[in-house]
Amino acid sequence: MNLKKIAIVQLCYADYEALEIALAAYTKLTNPNVHIYLLQNGRGTYDTERTYRVCLRYQKMFPKQITVVDWIQPGAPFVSIKTLLESDEMKSYDYICKVDDDVFPLTSDWLEKLIACYENSYRKYGRKLGYVTSLVNNNPWGFKQVVEAMGLDGEFQKISVAHYIGVKNDNDSLKYRFVEKGRIHPGGGGSVWALPFYARWIHNQTTLHPEDYVRAVQKLPYREVDNRERYSINCMLFKKSFWTDINIGHTDDEYQTYSYCRKNNKKIVADLSVPMVHICFFTQREENRDLLPQMRLAYERFLKLPFPIAMCPLKEYENENRLRWLENRLSQVESGIVRIEQMQPGKKSFLKYLFFRMLYCATLGKVKQKYKKKYKSYK
């Protein structure tokens, strides 16, 4: 596979601290001939604008390798990625490696190994191959593989608990499964997704000690992922047309991928010798956010970069920037009200109504709607 025919697409939203670490790793460990597209899929809040600034910073440092995609209207991830892949910008590419904004590699040959995995698997399965993936530590399926590969089962038994997990059926409805103490559910909504302290534990074993993680898995083989279970698509390499093939009219890209591969028996193959880190699912963010400064320090040491990973490493300065941003937004709202006040009485009253109606719909209206739905579901 010609490296000029493959592009990396990283879907970015609002997790700027994790993205900084991830981009530091990609720019250090990825072949410079492979182009990276940072698809900014969110704008208008402090966190999304801050994430966008991180993307722009890396584009300035690596202009020949990184392109920030800010011309696509933010929306459902599947739709945003589909719009990019069908654009003129991507015409020269036949293969795509899609990664989340908080997922990153640990070895300099990670992409070449995934390409080899795809080529070898295609020779074996032909058109039955869906996509290939890596070994991601904080991933329901990957978590189980890492525990086994690193001989961590004894340690895991000490921290494990019995728990329930929620799994979506084919009709997208939720059912619950009971997982016994000491067992790991590797499918959708699996054990590490459901229990944030499992993720904290595996980060302490792997993410914060990358050399040990790399050494433990470097000779592992390929392994097929069970396509009957939902797999978290933190990293996936596929033929560009695959993204169009999976479209069943659903907005959830992960559900569409799972549904398409299961119904058509498309093979999913993981190269277990390609270790990657996934910082957090949304279910884990609040509980494990305090690990980010430790991770940043670990990867400044591991990657040996000539520049700092973080734009603003001190939290008090970050909070000060956030307050300034909010202050600016409030002054914009106030100036909008002043301009309305200066208009003729008829226009003024209509525009004031329109302005405050939009403000209500964007804030309190959404909250009211959310709790109305919640109330109905309890009835």
Coordinates of C-alpha atoms in Angstrom, one line a residue:
M1 CA 0.0 0.0 0.0
N2 CA 1.4 3.3 -1.1
L3 CA 1.7 5.7 1.9
K4 CA 0.5 8.5 -0.3
K5 CA -2.8 6.7 -0.8
I6 CA -3.6 6.6 3.0
A7 CA -4.7 9.5 5.2
I8 CA -5.3 9.8 8.9
V9 CA -8.5 11.4 10.0
Q10 CA -8.8 12.5 13.6
L11 CA -12.2 13.5 14.8
C12 CA -11.8 16.5 17.2
Y13 CA -14.5 18.0 19.5
A14 CA -13.9 19.5 22.9
D15 CA -11.2 17.4 24.7
Y16 CA -8.3 19.8 24.2
E17 CA -6.1 18.5 27.0
A18 CA -6.2 14.9 25.7
L19 CA -5.8 16.1 22.0
E20 CA -2.6 17.9 22.9
I21 CA -1.0 14.6 24.1
A22 CA -2.4 12.7 21.1
L23 CA -1.1 15.2 18.5
A24 CA 2.3 15.2 20.2
A25 CA 2.5 11.4 19.7
Y26 CA 1.2 11.4 16.1
T27 CA 3.7 14.1 15.0
K28 CA 6.6 12.3 16.6
L29 CA 5.7 8.7 15.7
T30 CA 4.0 8.9 12.3
N31 CA 5.8 8.8 9.0
P32 CA 5.9 12.4 7.8
N33 CA 4.8 11.4 4.3
V34 CA 1.3 10.5 5.7
H35 CA -1.1 13.4 5.9
I36 CA -3.2 14.0 9.0
Y37 CA -6.6 15.7 8.8
L38 CA -7.9 17.2 12.0
L39 CA -11.7 17.4 11.6
Q40 CA -13.0 20.0 14.1
N41 CA -16.5 18.7 14.7
G42 CA -17.7 21.4 17.2
R43 CA -17.6 25.1 17.5
G44 CA -19.1 27.9 19.7
T45 CA -18.2 26.8 23.3
Y46 CA -15.0 27.6 25.2
D47 CA -13.9 23.9 25.0
T48 CA -14.6 23.5 21.3
E49 CA -12.8 26.8 20.4
R50 CA -9.9 25.8 22.7
T51 CA -9.7 22.5 20.9
Y52 CA -9.7 24.3 17.5
R53 CA -6.8 26.4 18.7
V54 CA -4.8 23.3 19.6
C55 CA -5.4 22.0 16.0
L56 CA -4.3 25.3 14.5
R57 CA -1.1 25.3 16.7
Y58 CA -0.1 21.9 15.3
Q59 CA -1.0 22.9 11.8
K60 CA 1.4 25.9 12.2
M61 CA 4.2 23.6 13.5
F62 CA 3.6 20.9 10.9
P63 CA 2.1 22.6 7.8
K64 CA 3.2 19.9 5.4
Q65 CA 1.7 17.1 7.4
I66 CA -1.4 18.5 9.1
T67 CA -4.6 20.1 7.7
V68 CA -7.3 21.5 10.0
V69 CA -10.7 20.8 8.5
D70 CA -12.9 23.7 9.7
W71 CA -15.0 24.1 6.6
I72 CA -17.5 21.3 7.4
Q73 CA -20.6 22.1 9.4
P74 CA -20.3 20.3 12.8
G75 CA -22.8 17.4 13.1
A76 CA -23.1 13.7 13.8
P77 CA -19.6 12.2 13.6
F78 CA -20.6 9.7 10.8
V79 CA -22.0 12.5 8.7
S80 CA -19.1 14.9 9.2
I81 CA -16.5 12.2 8.3
K82 CA -18.6 11.1 5.3
T83 CA -18.7 14.7 4.1
L84 CA -14.9 15.0 4.4
L85 CA -14.2 11.6 2.7
E86 CA -16.5 12.5 -0.2
S87 CA -14.9 15.9 -0.7
D88 CA -12.4 16.9 -3.4
E89 CA -9.7 17.1 -0.7
M90 CA -9.8 13.3 -0.2
K91 CA -10.0 12.2 -3.9
S92 CA -6.3 11.1 -4.0
Y93 CA -6.7 8.7 -1.0
D94 CA -7.9 5.1 -1.2
Y95 CA -7.5 4.2 2.5
I96 CA -8.4 5.9 5.8
C97 CA -7.1 5.5 9.3
K98 CA -9.8 7.0 11.6
V99 CA -8.8 7.8 15.1
D100 CA -10.5 9.5 18.1
D101 CA -9.0 12.7 19.4
D102 CA -7.8 11.1 22.6
V103 CA -6.3 8.0 21.1
F104 CA -2.6 7.8 20.1
P105 CA 0.2 5.3 19.3
L106 CA 3.4 4.4 21.2
T107 CA 5.6 3.1 18.4
S108 CA 7.1 4.6 15.3
D109 CA 6.0 1.8 13.0
W110 CA 2.4 1.7 14.2
L111 CA 0.8 2.7 10.9
E112 CA 3.1 0.6 8.7
K113 CA 2.1 -2.4 10.9
L114 CA -1.6 -1.6 10.5
I115 CA -1.2 -1.4 6.8
A116 CA 0.6 -4.8 6.7
C117 CA -2.2 -6.2 8.9
Y118 CA -4.8 -4.9 6.4
E119 CA -2.9 -6.3 3.4
N120 CA -2.4 -9.7 5.0
S121 CA -6.0 -9.9 6.2
Y122 CA -7.3 -8.9 2.8
R123 CA -5.3 -11.8 1.2
K124 CA -6.9 -14.1 3.7
Y125 CA -10.5 -12.8 3.7
G126 CA -10.9 -10.8 0.5
R127 CA -14.0 -8.7 0.4
K128 CA -15.1 -10.2 3.7
L129 CA -12.6 -7.9 5.5
G130 CA -14.3 -4.9 7.1
Y131 CA -11.4 -3.1 8.8
V132 CA -8.3 -3.6 11.0
T133 CA -7.5 -2.1 14.3
S134 CA -4.8 -1.9 17.0
L135 CA -4.5 -2.9 20.6
V136 CA -6.2 -0.1 22.6
N137 CA -5.8 -0.3 26.4
N138 CA -8.9 1.6 27.4
N139 CA -11.3 -0.2 25.1
P140 CA -13.8 -2.9 26.2
W141 CA -12.2 -5.5 23.9
G142 CA -8.6 -4.2 24.2
F143 CA -8.8 -4.0 27.9
K144 CA -9.3 -7.8 28.2
Q145 CA -6.4 -8.4 25.7
V146 CA -4.0 -6.1 27.6
V147 CA -4.8 -7.7 31.0
E148 CA -4.1 -11.2 29.6
A149 CA -1.0 -10.1 27.6
M150 CA 0.7 -8.3 30.5
G151 CA -0.1 -11.0 33.0
L152 CA -2.3 -8.7 35.1
D153 CA -5.1 -11.1 35.9
G154 CA -4.0 -11.6 39.5
E155 CA -3.9 -7.8 40.1
F156 CA -7.2 -7.4 38.3
Q157 CA -8.9 -9.9 40.6
K158 CA -8.0 -7.7 43.6
I159 CA -9.8 -4.6 42.2
S160 CA -12.6 -6.3 40.2
V161 CA -16.3 -6.0 41.3
A162 CA -19.5 -7.6 40.1
H163 CA -21.4 -5.1 37.9
Y164 CA -24.2 -4.6 35.3
I165 CA -23.5 -3.3 31.9
G166 CA -26.0 -1.8 29.4
V167 CA -25.9 -3.3 25.9
K168 CA -27.9 -2.0 22.9
N169 CA -29.8 -4.6 20.8
D170 CA -30.1 -4.7 17.0
N171 CA -33.2 -2.5 17.3
D172 CA -31.1 0.0 19.3
S173 CA -33.0 -0.7 22.6
L174 CA -31.1 -1.2 25.8
K175 CA -30.8 -4.4 27.8
Y176 CA -28.7 -5.2 30.8
R177 CA -26.2 -8.0 31.5
F178 CA -24.7 -9.1 34.8
V179 CA -21.0 -9.5 34.9
E180 CA -19.5 -11.5 37.8
K181 CA -16.6 -10.4 39.9
G182 CA -13.3 -11.2 38.2
R183 CA -14.9 -11.3 34.7
I184 CA -14.4 -8.8 31.9
H185 CA -17.1 -8.1 29.4
P186 CA -15.4 -7.1 26.1
G187 CA -18.4 -6.0 24.1
G188 CA -20.2 -2.7 23.7
G189 CA -20.8 -0.8 26.9
G190 CA -18.3 -3.3 28.4
S191 CA -16.6 -3.4 31.8
V192 CA -14.0 -0.7 31.4
W193 CA -16.5 1.6 29.7
A194 CA -19.0 1.1 32.6
L195 CA -16.5 1.3 35.5
P196 CA -14.1 4.4 35.3
F197 CA -11.9 3.0 38.1
Y198 CA -11.0 0.1 35.8
A199 CA -9.8 2.6 33.3
R200 CA -7.7 4.4 36.0
W201 CA -6.2 1.1 36.9
I202 CA -5.2 0.2 33.4
H203 CA -3.8 3.7 32.8
N204 CA -1.5 3.2 35.8
Q205 CA -0.3 -0.1 34.4
T206 CA 0.1 1.0 30.8
T207 CA -0.3 4.7 29.8
L208 CA 1.9 6.0 32.6
H209 CA 4.5 3.3 31.9
P210 CA 4.6 3.2 28.0
E211 CA 7.9 1.3 27.8
D212 CA 6.5 -1.6 29.8
Y213 CA 3.3 -1.6 27.7
V214 CA 5.2 -1.6 24.4
R215 CA 7.6 -4.4 25.6
A216 CA 4.8 -6.6 26.8
V217 CA 2.9 -6.7 23.6
Q218 CA 5.6 -6.3 20.9
K219 CA 5.5 -10.0 19.8
L220 CA 1.8 -10.6 20.0
P221 CA -0.1 -11.9 16.9
Y222 CA -3.1 -10.8 14.9
R223 CA -6.5 -11.6 16.5
E224 CA -10.0 -11.6 15.1
V225 CA -12.5 -9.4 16.9
D226 CA -15.9 -11.0 17.4
N227 CA -18.1 -9.1 15.0
R228 CA -21.2 -10.2 16.9
E229 CA -20.3 -7.9 19.7
R230 CA -20.2 -4.1 19.4
Y231 CA -16.6 -2.9 19.2
S232 CA -15.5 0.6 20.2
I233 CA -13.9 2.1 17.0
N234 CA -11.2 4.1 18.7
C235 CA -8.8 3.3 15.8
M236 CA -9.7 1.7 12.5
L237 CA -8.0 1.4 9.1
F238 CA -10.3 0.7 6.2
K239 CA -10.9 1.2 2.5
K240 CA -12.4 4.6 1.9
S241 CA -15.6 3.1 0.4
F242 CA -16.3 1.2 3.6
W243 CA -17.6 4.4 5.2
T244 CA -20.3 4.7 2.6
D245 CA -21.1 1.0 2.7
I246 CA -21.9 1.1 6.5
N247 CA -24.6 3.9 6.1
I248 CA -27.9 2.5 7.3
G249 CA -29.4 5.9 8.1
H250 CA -28.3 5.9 11.8
T251 CA -26.3 8.9 13.3
D252 CA -24.1 6.7 15.5
D253 CA -21.0 5.7 13.5
E254 CA -20.1 3.0 16.0
Y255 CA -23.5 1.4 15.9
Q256 CA -23.5 1.5 12.1
T257 CA -20.1 -0.1 11.9
Y258 CA -21.2 -2.9 14.3
S259 CA -24.5 -3.5 12.6
Y260 CA -23.0 -3.6 9.1
C261 CA -20.1 -6.0 10.1
R262 CA -22.4 -8.3 12.0
K263 CA -25.1 -8.6 9.3
N264 CA -22.6 -9.0 6.5
N265 CA -20.1 -11.1 8.5
K266 CA -17.3 -8.6 7.8
K267 CA -14.1 -9.5 9.5
I268 CA -12.4 -7.2 12.1
V269 CA -8.7 -8.0 12.7
A270 CA -6.6 -6.5 15.4
D271 CA -2.8 -6.4 15.3
L272 CA -2.1 -6.9 19.0
S273 CA 1.6 -5.8 18.6
V274 CA 0.5 -2.2 17.9
P275 CA -0.1 -0.7 21.4
M276 CA -2.2 2.4 21.6
V277 CA -3.6 4.6 24.4
H278 CA -7.2 5.8 24.7
I279 CA -7.5 8.4 27.5
C280 CA -11.2 8.3 28.2
F281 CA -14.8 7.6 27.2
F282 CA -17.3 10.3 28.2
T283 CA -18.4 7.9 31.1
Q284 CA -14.9 8.2 32.6
R285 CA -14.0 11.8 32.0
E286 CA -15.2 13.3 35.3
E287 CA -13.7 10.6 37.5
N288 CA -10.3 10.3 35.7
R289 CA -9.6 13.8 34.5
D290 CA -7.0 14.3 37.2
L291 CA -4.7 11.8 35.4
L292 CA -4.2 14.2 32.5
P293 CA -1.3 16.3 34.1
Q294 CA 0.5 13.0 35.0
M295 CA 0.0 11.7 31.4
R296 CA 1.3 15.0 30.0
L297 CA 4.5 14.7 32.1
A298 CA 4.9 11.0 31.2
Y299 CA 4.8 11.8 27.4
E300 CA 7.0 14.8 27.6
R301 CA 9.6 12.4 28.9
F302 CA 8.7 9.5 26.6
L303 CA 8.5 11.4 23.3
K304 CA 11.4 13.8 24.0
L305 CA 9.8 16.7 22.2
P306 CA 11.5 20.0 21.4
F307 CA 8.4 21.9 22.4
P308 CA 5.9 21.7 25.3
I309 CA 2.9 19.5 24.9
A310 CA 0.4 22.0 26.5
M311 CA -0.4 25.5 25.3
C312 CA -1.4 26.4 28.8
P313 CA -0.3 23.8 31.4
L314 CA -1.3 25.8 34.5
K315 CA -5.0 25.4 35.5
E316 CA -5.3 28.8 37.0
Y317 CA -4.3 30.4 33.7
E318 CA -6.7 28.1 31.9
N319 CA -9.5 29.2 34.1
E320 CA -8.6 32.8 33.7
N321 CA -8.7 32.3 29.9
R322 CA -12.1 30.7 30.2
L323 CA -13.5 33.6 32.3
R324 CA -12.1 36.1 29.8
W325 CA -13.8 34.2 27.0
L326 CA -17.1 34.2 28.9
E327 CA -16.8 37.9 29.6
N328 CA -16.3 38.5 25.9
R329 CA -19.4 36.5 25.0
L330 CA -21.5 38.4 27.6
S331 CA -20.3 41.7 26.2
Q332 CA -21.3 40.5 22.7
V333 CA -24.8 39.7 24.0
E334 CA -25.0 43.1 25.7
S335 CA -23.9 45.0 22.6
G336 CA -26.6 43.1 20.7
I337 CA -29.2 44.4 23.1
V338 CA -27.9 48.0 22.9
R339 CA -28.1 47.9 19.1
I340 CA -31.7 46.7 19.3
E341 CA -32.6 49.5 21.8
Q342 CA -31.4 52.1 19.3
M343 CA -33.9 50.9 16.6
Q344 CA -37.4 52.2 15.8
P345 CA -40.0 51.1 18.3
G346 CA -41.8 48.5 16.0
K347 CA -38.6 46.8 14.9
K348 CA -37.1 47.1 18.3
S349 CA -39.9 45.2 20.1
F350 CA -40.0 42.4 17.4
L351 CA -36.2 42.0 17.4
K352 CA -36.0 42.0 21.3
Y353 CA -38.7 39.2 21.3
L354 CA -36.8 37.3 18.6
F355 CA -33.4 37.7 20.4
F356 CA -34.7 36.5 23.8
R357 CA -36.7 33.7 22.3
M358 CA -33.6 32.4 20.6
L359 CA -31.6 32.8 23.8
Y360 CA -34.4 30.8 25.7
C361 CA -34.5 28.1 23.1
A362 CA -30.7 27.7 23.2
T363 CA -30.5 27.5 27.0
L364 CA -33.5 27.0 29.2
G365 CA -35.7 25.6 26.4
K366 CA -33.3 22.7 25.9
V367 CA -33.2 22.0 29.6
K368 CA -37.0 22.0 29.8
Q369 CA -37.3 19.7 26.8
K370 CA -34.7 17.3 28.3
Y371 CA -36.5 17.0 31.6
K372 CA -39.9 16.7 29.9
K373 CA -38.6 13.6 28.1
K374 CA -37.1 12.3 31.2
Y375 CA -40.3 12.7 33.2
K376 CA -42.3 10.9 30.5
S377 CA -39.9 8.0 30.5
Y378 CA -40.5 7.5 34.3
K379 CA -44.3 7.6 33.9

